[in-house]
Amino acid sequence: MDFDPMVMDAEPQGPSVKITDATPHSVDFTLQSVDLSFANSLRRTILAEVPTMAIDLVEIEANTSVLADEFITHRLGLIPLNSKNVDDVVYSRDCDCEQYCELCSVTLTLHARCTGDEIMRVYARDLVVDPLRQNQWVGNPVITDPEGLGTVICKLRKGQELRMKCIAKKGIAKEHAKWAPTSAVGFEYDPQNKLRHTDLWYEESAEKEWPKSKYADWEEPPQEGEPFDYDAVPETFYFEVESVGNLEPDAIIQQGIKVLQQKLAAVIRDLADGEGQTNGINGHGYDAPRSPEDVGMDGAWGQDQGYTTPFGNGNGTQEPQQPWGGSATPYGATPYGQQNGWANGR
Amino acid sequence: MNAPDRFELFLLGDGEKKCSEAPDTRTANSSVFTFNKEDHTLANILRAHLLKNSHVIFAGYKIPHPLFATFELRVQTDGSLTPKEALVNTCRTLVGDLEILSREFTKEFELRKMVMGDAAATENK
């Protein structure tokens, strides 16, 4: 339990997983031998950055229903679409096509007209998927109810009609929640609250008034009068990943891991790339004062003139820079003349 | 109406780099890394894992403005390695750890599938 700065050396085997429950649409697992930041980053990527398919563009040919076009469009967007092997589909913005094509999208058509006297419901199953697509799963509406209907899109009265072409694209939930692979990700640690990361409000006794977590029995309850362990860190994390149905729960986690790896790889690439040039021109240390030529020649540093904010020359936004930002002095003192942003900002 | 496009949260702009380094001239062996189109997801994990390296004296990050998807990570080392080396090493270790996690998860999940038996397996299709 001791916090050891060399934890990395102490556990060469790395993170470990124990799956406690799995259903076709959810998986519960325990993550061990990782730290809080690692578990939390995994949670965040799963929630927001796992790519899926969702209807993004709708061409409406006819809509005589009571719902407005954009209302139906929004509803269509929220229908979960199967996203198995979504890696086969490219992002529309990366595709060479004009607007969309079969490489970067899946077309679904909806044509419904009420002819009877009864009120008719239009369901997700009524979406017809164009066979021109990257693989056989991508773009199929997710239908999980026993009747095989899927979600209700709209209700139609006699004579009303819906006719539209929907373009489903690949995206991530950071852009719009319709691309979310999960409806919820449960994340819990320290069910006994030994670390006191939560302060439980109570009238008489927190133990009596607060329900116990289902994971509470899995960890040792604190001993009576046990001293607080200041060095303790959370070590076991209980995840409950619930899929919307577009991806299988294990795929969501694998994709989440992959996305996080790609993020890290991008950092390595950017930093390691510059390494050759930077070392070549610049020698080594950053602490040695560098001549203006050096700065000019070196792409990596030259780009960022000391502490300019990436979002335009400082006005109010400069303020939070201060804690580290004595930097105006060594730089602004103009070895190379241009006092961008800094001097003006004051 | 004036809301920025949501994709600006994760798509690098033209000529924008994911990560760039600037030396912190006030102290030795310290650098500030500016990350574009990233958030706490990456920032916090890097910060926490840099601190596990005993040669890293300081690692901290801030998001200068909540409306802009950037963060700044300041790293100071004891001089036996440069902040950039420390950061790259950390990234490499993390990629390795994630790889292990991925393998472990696959293993456990396959095991689980077998235990669940045919009923669940067919349902899983």
XYZ file of C-alpha atoms in Angstrom:
471
model
C 0.000 0.000 0.000
C 2.966 2.290 0.436
C 3.266 4.909 -2.201
C 6.500 4.366 -3.952
C 7.696 6.693 -6.659
C 9.182 3.706 -8.426
C 5.910 1.837 -8.686
C 6.638 1.247 -12.335
C 9.627 -0.888 -11.458
C 7.802 -2.722 -8.744
C 5.137 -4.122 -11.024
C 6.549 -5.245 -14.300
C 3.403 -7.143 -15.181
C 1.309 -4.029 -15.766
C -2.425 -3.583 -15.526
C -4.696 -6.502 -14.839
C -8.360 -7.016 -15.614
C -11.005 -9.201 -14.082
C -14.363 -9.421 -15.794
C -17.130 -9.798 -13.279
C -20.156 -9.768 -15.504
C -20.825 -9.691 -19.203
C -24.003 -9.562 -21.211
C -24.428 -8.931 -24.931
C -24.763 -5.227 -24.166
C -22.662 -4.612 -21.134
C -19.510 -5.648 -19.421
C -18.480 -5.129 -15.821
C -14.848 -5.421 -14.959
C -12.300 -4.621 -12.327
C -9.126 -2.904 -13.292
C -6.104 -3.361 -11.057
C -2.495 -2.267 -10.836
C -3.175 1.004 -12.555
C -3.457 4.479 -11.129
C -6.429 6.780 -11.025
C -5.312 8.869 -13.982
C -4.934 5.816 -16.181
C -8.353 4.448 -15.308
C -9.938 7.842 -15.729
C -8.340 8.440 -19.110
C -9.661 5.107 -20.257
C -13.104 6.053 -19.036
C -12.963 9.395 -20.796
C -11.856 7.948 -24.121
C -14.569 5.293 -23.982
C -17.180 7.928 -23.307
C -16.172 10.492 -25.858
C -13.689 9.312 -28.425
C -14.613 5.882 -29.692
C -15.765 6.216 -33.313
C -19.197 4.938 -34.303
C -21.708 5.514 -37.090
C -24.700 7.815 -36.899
C -26.974 9.571 -39.345
C -25.466 12.967 -39.990
C -27.090 14.311 -43.142
C -30.717 13.979 -44.135
C -32.128 14.907 -47.496
C -35.838 15.338 -47.053
C -37.946 14.749 -50.124
C -41.303 14.718 -48.439
C -42.431 15.289 -44.917
C -46.114 15.757 -44.347
C -46.019 14.447 -40.805
C -46.766 16.662 -37.825
C -43.109 16.836 -36.898
C -40.807 19.474 -38.345
C -37.981 18.408 -40.656
C -35.233 19.217 -38.187
C -37.116 17.450 -35.427
C -37.185 14.230 -37.436
C -33.600 14.742 -38.526
C -32.549 14.975 -34.924
C -34.462 11.818 -34.070
C -32.846 10.005 -36.969
C -29.425 11.095 -35.797
C -30.008 9.553 -32.400
C -30.858 6.094 -33.756
C -27.966 3.809 -32.896
C -26.457 2.211 -35.975
C -24.351 -0.896 -35.945
C -20.719 0.158 -36.015
C -18.953 -3.152 -36.076
C -15.561 -2.815 -37.791
C -16.170 0.877 -38.229
C -12.458 1.208 -38.943
C -13.273 0.174 -42.514
C -15.124 3.440 -42.953
C -13.096 6.616 -43.303
C -14.054 9.969 -41.877
C -15.901 12.050 -44.438
C -13.523 14.945 -43.900
C -10.550 12.698 -44.752
C -12.221 11.224 -47.815
C -11.354 12.362 -51.313
C -14.958 12.538 -52.434
C -16.960 15.734 -52.935
C -19.467 15.394 -50.140
C -19.914 11.750 -49.282
C -19.431 8.396 -50.934
C -19.630 4.720 -50.065
C -16.120 4.842 -48.596
C -17.046 7.336 -45.928
C -20.785 6.930 -45.456
C -23.728 4.595 -45.447
C -26.974 5.625 -47.067
C -30.273 4.721 -45.491
C -33.573 5.523 -47.090
C -36.863 5.947 -45.349
C -40.121 5.878 -47.169
C -43.293 5.553 -45.160
C -46.849 6.510 -45.918
C -49.934 5.914 -43.869
C -52.800 4.595 -45.913
C -54.993 3.020 -43.250
C -57.275 4.703 -40.735
C -55.109 3.603 -37.847
C -52.231 5.767 -36.726
C -49.074 4.288 -38.113
C -45.724 4.219 -36.394
C -42.495 4.484 -38.304
C -39.726 2.452 -36.719
C -35.992 2.201 -37.149
C -36.504 -1.110 -38.937
C -38.184 0.819 -41.759
C -34.854 2.359 -42.689
C -33.545 0.624 -45.771
C -29.787 0.301 -45.800
C -28.014 0.780 -49.091
C -25.865 -2.297 -49.796
C -23.077 -0.067 -51.103
C -21.022 0.153 -47.939
C -17.724 -0.845 -46.428
C -18.847 -3.992 -44.628
C -22.001 -5.921 -43.938
C -22.627 -4.555 -40.450
C -21.915 -0.900 -40.616
C -25.027 1.251 -40.723
C -27.630 -1.331 -39.751
C -30.093 0.176 -37.301
C -29.715 -1.399 -33.883
C -32.824 -3.362 -33.048
C -32.899 -5.107 -29.706
C -36.585 -5.362 -28.797
C -38.179 -8.808 -29.126
C -40.626 -7.595 -31.780
C -37.757 -6.422 -33.945
C -39.084 -2.923 -34.459
C -36.359 -0.678 -33.194
C -36.888 2.871 -32.018
C -39.932 4.872 -33.055
C -39.068 7.669 -35.457
C -42.463 9.216 -36.016
C -46.207 8.562 -36.019
C -48.240 9.128 -39.165
C -51.945 9.706 -39.737
C -53.818 8.764 -42.844
C -52.317 10.387 -45.919
C -49.155 11.584 -44.219
C -45.868 10.621 -45.727
C -42.177 10.558 -44.955
C -39.625 10.227 -47.702
C -36.000 10.919 -46.991
C -32.462 9.883 -47.634
C -30.205 9.647 -44.604
C -26.431 9.714 -44.810
C -24.725 8.025 -41.889
C -21.150 9.023 -41.194
C -18.418 8.058 -38.829
C -17.794 10.349 -35.902
C -16.985 10.587 -32.222
C -19.093 11.634 -29.271
C -16.918 14.654 -28.647
C -18.504 16.198 -31.700
C -22.038 15.066 -31.000
C -23.467 12.706 -28.399
C -25.241 10.713 -31.100
C -21.898 9.070 -31.815
C -21.543 7.822 -28.257
C -20.911 4.081 -28.056
C -22.027 3.854 -24.452
C -25.138 4.925 -22.626
C -23.213 4.936 -19.385
C -19.840 4.039 -18.020
C -19.891 3.165 -14.357
C -16.671 4.079 -12.631
C -16.047 3.441 -8.997
C -13.159 2.989 -6.633
C -12.654 2.740 -2.924
C -16.226 1.660 -2.060
C -15.447 1.833 1.650
C -14.367 5.444 1.253
C -11.162 4.730 3.103
C -9.374 7.403 1.117
C -12.085 9.905 2.019
C -12.325 11.239 -1.480
C -16.005 11.732 -0.789
C -17.458 13.460 2.184
C -20.690 11.675 3.000
C -23.324 13.930 4.408
C -25.265 12.451 7.296
C -27.631 13.278 10.126
C -26.574 10.683 12.657
C -24.297 8.225 11.022
C -22.983 7.936 7.494
C -22.791 4.144 7.767
C -26.495 3.851 8.527
C -27.811 6.421 6.108
C -25.829 5.682 2.992
C -26.498 2.544 0.991
C -23.486 0.344 0.535
C -22.025 -0.003 -2.900
C -22.294 -3.449 -4.387
C -18.536 -3.485 -4.443
C -18.232 -2.700 -0.741
C -18.051 -6.373 0.170
C -15.131 -6.857 -2.136
C -12.827 -4.729 -0.084
C -11.801 -4.851 3.534
C -13.942 -2.551 5.657
C -11.918 -0.081 7.685
C -11.045 -1.279 11.176
C -12.477 0.465 14.163
C -10.180 3.329 15.083
C -7.842 2.642 12.196
C -5.530 5.599 11.579
C -5.912 7.339 8.237
C -3.376 6.214 5.698
C -2.067 9.351 4.044
C -0.061 7.462 1.457
C -2.898 5.295 0.209
C -3.878 5.642 -3.424
C -6.811 4.065 -5.227
C -5.759 0.814 -6.827
C -8.862 -1.063 -7.846
C -11.363 0.403 -10.252
C -14.795 -0.988 -10.958
C -16.013 -0.308 -14.463
C -19.497 -0.943 -15.774
C -19.614 -0.303 -19.487
C -23.041 -0.275 -21.042
C -23.262 -0.312 -24.810
C -25.916 1.482 -26.803
C -25.918 -1.511 -29.117
C -23.823 -0.138 -31.950
C -20.631 -1.787 -30.728
C -20.086 -4.871 -28.653
C -18.903 -3.983 -25.182
C -15.491 -5.580 -25.616
C -15.016 -3.702 -28.886
C -15.770 -0.436 -27.115
C -13.032 -1.038 -24.586
C -10.544 -2.228 -27.174
C -11.285 0.817 -29.308
C -10.971 3.063 -26.278
C -7.548 1.639 -25.541
C -6.557 2.097 -29.154
C -7.675 5.720 -29.269
C -5.669 6.469 -26.158
C -2.636 4.758 -27.657
C -2.992 6.809 -30.808
C -3.066 9.988 -28.779
C 0.163 9.013 -27.059
C 1.707 7.913 -30.333
C 0.938 11.315 -31.856
C 2.862 12.948 -29.025
C 5.808 10.613 -29.468
C 5.790 11.237 -33.204
C 5.746 14.999 -32.827
C 8.462 15.099 -30.210
C 10.688 12.375 -31.569
C 10.451 13.875 -35.067
C 11.947 17.139 -34.004
C 14.659 15.329 -32.130
C 16.992 14.920 -35.084
C 16.869 18.546 -36.183
C 16.732 20.047 -32.760
C 19.784 18.202 -31.585
C 21.580 18.817 -34.823
C 21.297 22.567 -34.757
C 20.908 23.235 -31.185
C 23.197 20.863 -29.387
C 21.480 19.874 -26.215
C 20.486 21.879 -23.209
C 17.633 24.310 -23.173
C 19.179 26.238 -20.341
C 22.049 27.559 -22.376
C 21.208 30.925 -23.864
C 20.640 30.580 -27.559
C 21.455 33.002 -30.291
C 18.688 34.512 -32.347
C 19.808 32.549 -35.410
C 19.310 29.331 -33.569
C 15.808 30.202 -32.691
C 15.066 31.286 -36.185
C 16.409 28.176 -37.786
C 14.892 25.711 -35.481
C 11.416 25.013 -36.703
C 10.227 23.351 -33.581
C 10.851 26.273 -31.301
C 10.595 29.041 -33.773
C 6.961 28.271 -34.237
C 6.084 29.171 -30.731
C 7.551 32.473 -29.783
C 7.993 31.919 -26.119
C 4.664 32.303 -24.529
C 2.239 33.551 -27.054
C -1.140 32.108 -26.489
C -2.248 29.822 -29.253
C -5.464 31.791 -29.517
C -4.273 35.138 -30.617
C -2.273 37.864 -28.994
C -3.099 38.244 -25.440
C -5.808 40.304 -24.134
C -7.441 39.106 -20.959
C -6.359 35.562 -21.626
C -2.799 36.372 -20.734
C -3.630 36.557 -17.093
C -3.589 32.849 -16.270
C -0.182 32.545 -17.876
C 1.354 34.369 -14.987
C 2.131 31.513 -12.637
C 4.803 30.208 -14.943
C 4.981 33.156 -17.069
C 8.005 35.156 -15.992
C 8.905 34.054 -19.454
C 8.242 37.503 -20.819
C 11.552 38.653 -19.478
C 14.027 36.269 -21.008
C 12.197 36.298 -24.297
C 10.538 39.650 -24.520
C 13.875 41.288 -23.888
C 14.200 40.995 -27.612
C 17.205 39.130 -28.731
C 15.184 38.984 -31.907
C 13.302 42.164 -31.754
C 9.687 41.114 -32.134
C 7.725 41.484 -28.993
C 4.712 39.622 -30.119
C 1.687 39.700 -27.977
C 3.506 39.934 -24.754
C 4.425 43.508 -24.472
C 1.186 44.568 -26.076
C -0.824 42.472 -23.732
C 0.114 44.521 -20.763
C -24.730 31.239 -33.396
C -21.146 32.125 -32.592
C -20.471 28.741 -31.140
C -17.258 27.251 -32.427
C -17.577 24.051 -34.441
C -17.413 21.051 -32.211
C -14.787 19.372 -34.339
C -12.379 22.093 -33.314
C -12.073 20.139 -30.079
C -10.155 17.329 -31.718
C -9.156 18.256 -35.269
C -5.824 19.947 -35.657
C -5.977 23.125 -37.677
C -3.841 23.744 -40.740
C -0.171 23.577 -39.868
C -0.955 23.017 -36.227
C 1.189 20.551 -34.359
C -0.118 18.157 -31.758
C 2.661 18.958 -29.389
C 5.452 21.486 -29.281
C 8.127 22.190 -26.744
C 9.309 25.508 -25.385
C 12.067 25.780 -22.820
C 11.295 27.384 -19.517
C 14.251 29.701 -19.161
C 13.736 30.524 -15.532
C 14.793 27.119 -14.324
C 17.213 24.544 -15.596
C 16.052 21.343 -17.238
C 12.502 22.468 -17.589
C 10.200 22.779 -20.540
C 6.661 23.663 -21.240
C 4.939 21.452 -23.760
C 1.923 22.859 -25.497
C -0.575 20.305 -26.712
C -3.176 21.194 -29.285
C -6.631 19.667 -29.484
C -6.207 17.668 -26.335
C -7.839 17.794 -22.924
C -7.643 16.317 -19.444
C -7.771 12.819 -20.910
C -4.205 13.079 -22.096
C -2.998 15.818 -19.789
C -3.756 14.121 -16.520
C -2.438 10.710 -17.458
C 0.843 12.247 -18.666
C 1.163 14.395 -15.584
C 0.525 11.503 -13.222
C 2.884 9.155 -15.001
C 5.671 11.693 -15.391
C 5.637 12.061 -11.638
C 6.308 8.350 -11.256
C 9.689 8.896 -12.835
C 12.090 9.697 -10.017
C 14.127 11.965 -12.289
C 11.175 14.239 -12.820
C 11.090 16.964 -10.229
C 7.980 18.703 -11.421
C 5.130 17.883 -13.730
C 1.951 19.892 -13.901
C -0.543 20.930 -16.478
C -3.048 23.680 -17.004
C -5.687 24.437 -19.548
C -5.108 28.122 -20.182
C -8.627 28.792 -21.337
C -11.647 26.507 -21.189
C -12.847 27.503 -24.648
C -9.675 26.411 -26.371
C -8.752 22.777 -26.642
C -5.139 23.109 -25.579
C -3.153 22.406 -22.500
C 0.317 23.221 -21.289
C 2.405 20.663 -19.499
C 5.408 21.883 -17.573
C 8.077 19.336 -16.857
C 11.237 19.786 -14.850
C 13.818 17.076 -14.471
C 16.883 16.650 -12.290
C 19.156 16.916 -15.300
C 19.904 13.263 -15.928
C 17.482 13.398 -18.819
C 15.789 16.176 -20.714
C 12.115 16.924 -20.146
C 11.427 15.805 -23.696
C 13.094 12.460 -23.095
C 11.122 12.059 -19.901
C 7.888 12.798 -21.717
C 8.623 10.506 -24.631
C 9.611 7.716 -22.240
C 6.399 8.187 -20.324
C 4.372 7.999 -23.514
C 6.170 4.843 -24.557
C 5.562 3.167 -21.203
C 1.922 4.113 -21.345
C 1.487 2.730 -24.841
C 3.048 -0.487 -23.559
C 0.787 -0.563 -20.515
C -2.253 -0.041 -22.712
C -1.096 -2.853 -24.937
C -0.891 -5.146 -21.922
C -4.322 -4.009 -20.822
C -5.703 -4.703 -24.262
C -4.264 -8.210 -24.257
C -5.410 -8.910 -20.721
C -8.879 -7.753 -21.541
C -9.112 -9.882 -24.671
C -7.922 -12.892 -22.706
C -10.385 -12.367 -19.891
C -13.242 -11.642 -22.228
C -12.668 -14.742 -24.315
C -12.514 -16.780 -21.131
C -15.721 -15.239 -19.961
C -17.415 -15.973 -23.258
C -16.511 -19.633 -22.936
C -17.803 -19.765 -19.383
C -21.038 -18.084 -20.352
C -21.674 -20.971 -22.653
C -23.584 -21.367 -25.830
C -26.737 -19.540 -24.788
C -24.965 -16.258 -24.342
C -22.606 -16.895 -27.216
C -25.427 -17.155 -29.715
C -27.062 -14.098 -28.217
C -23.816 -12.264 -28.632
C -23.959 -12.581 -32.386
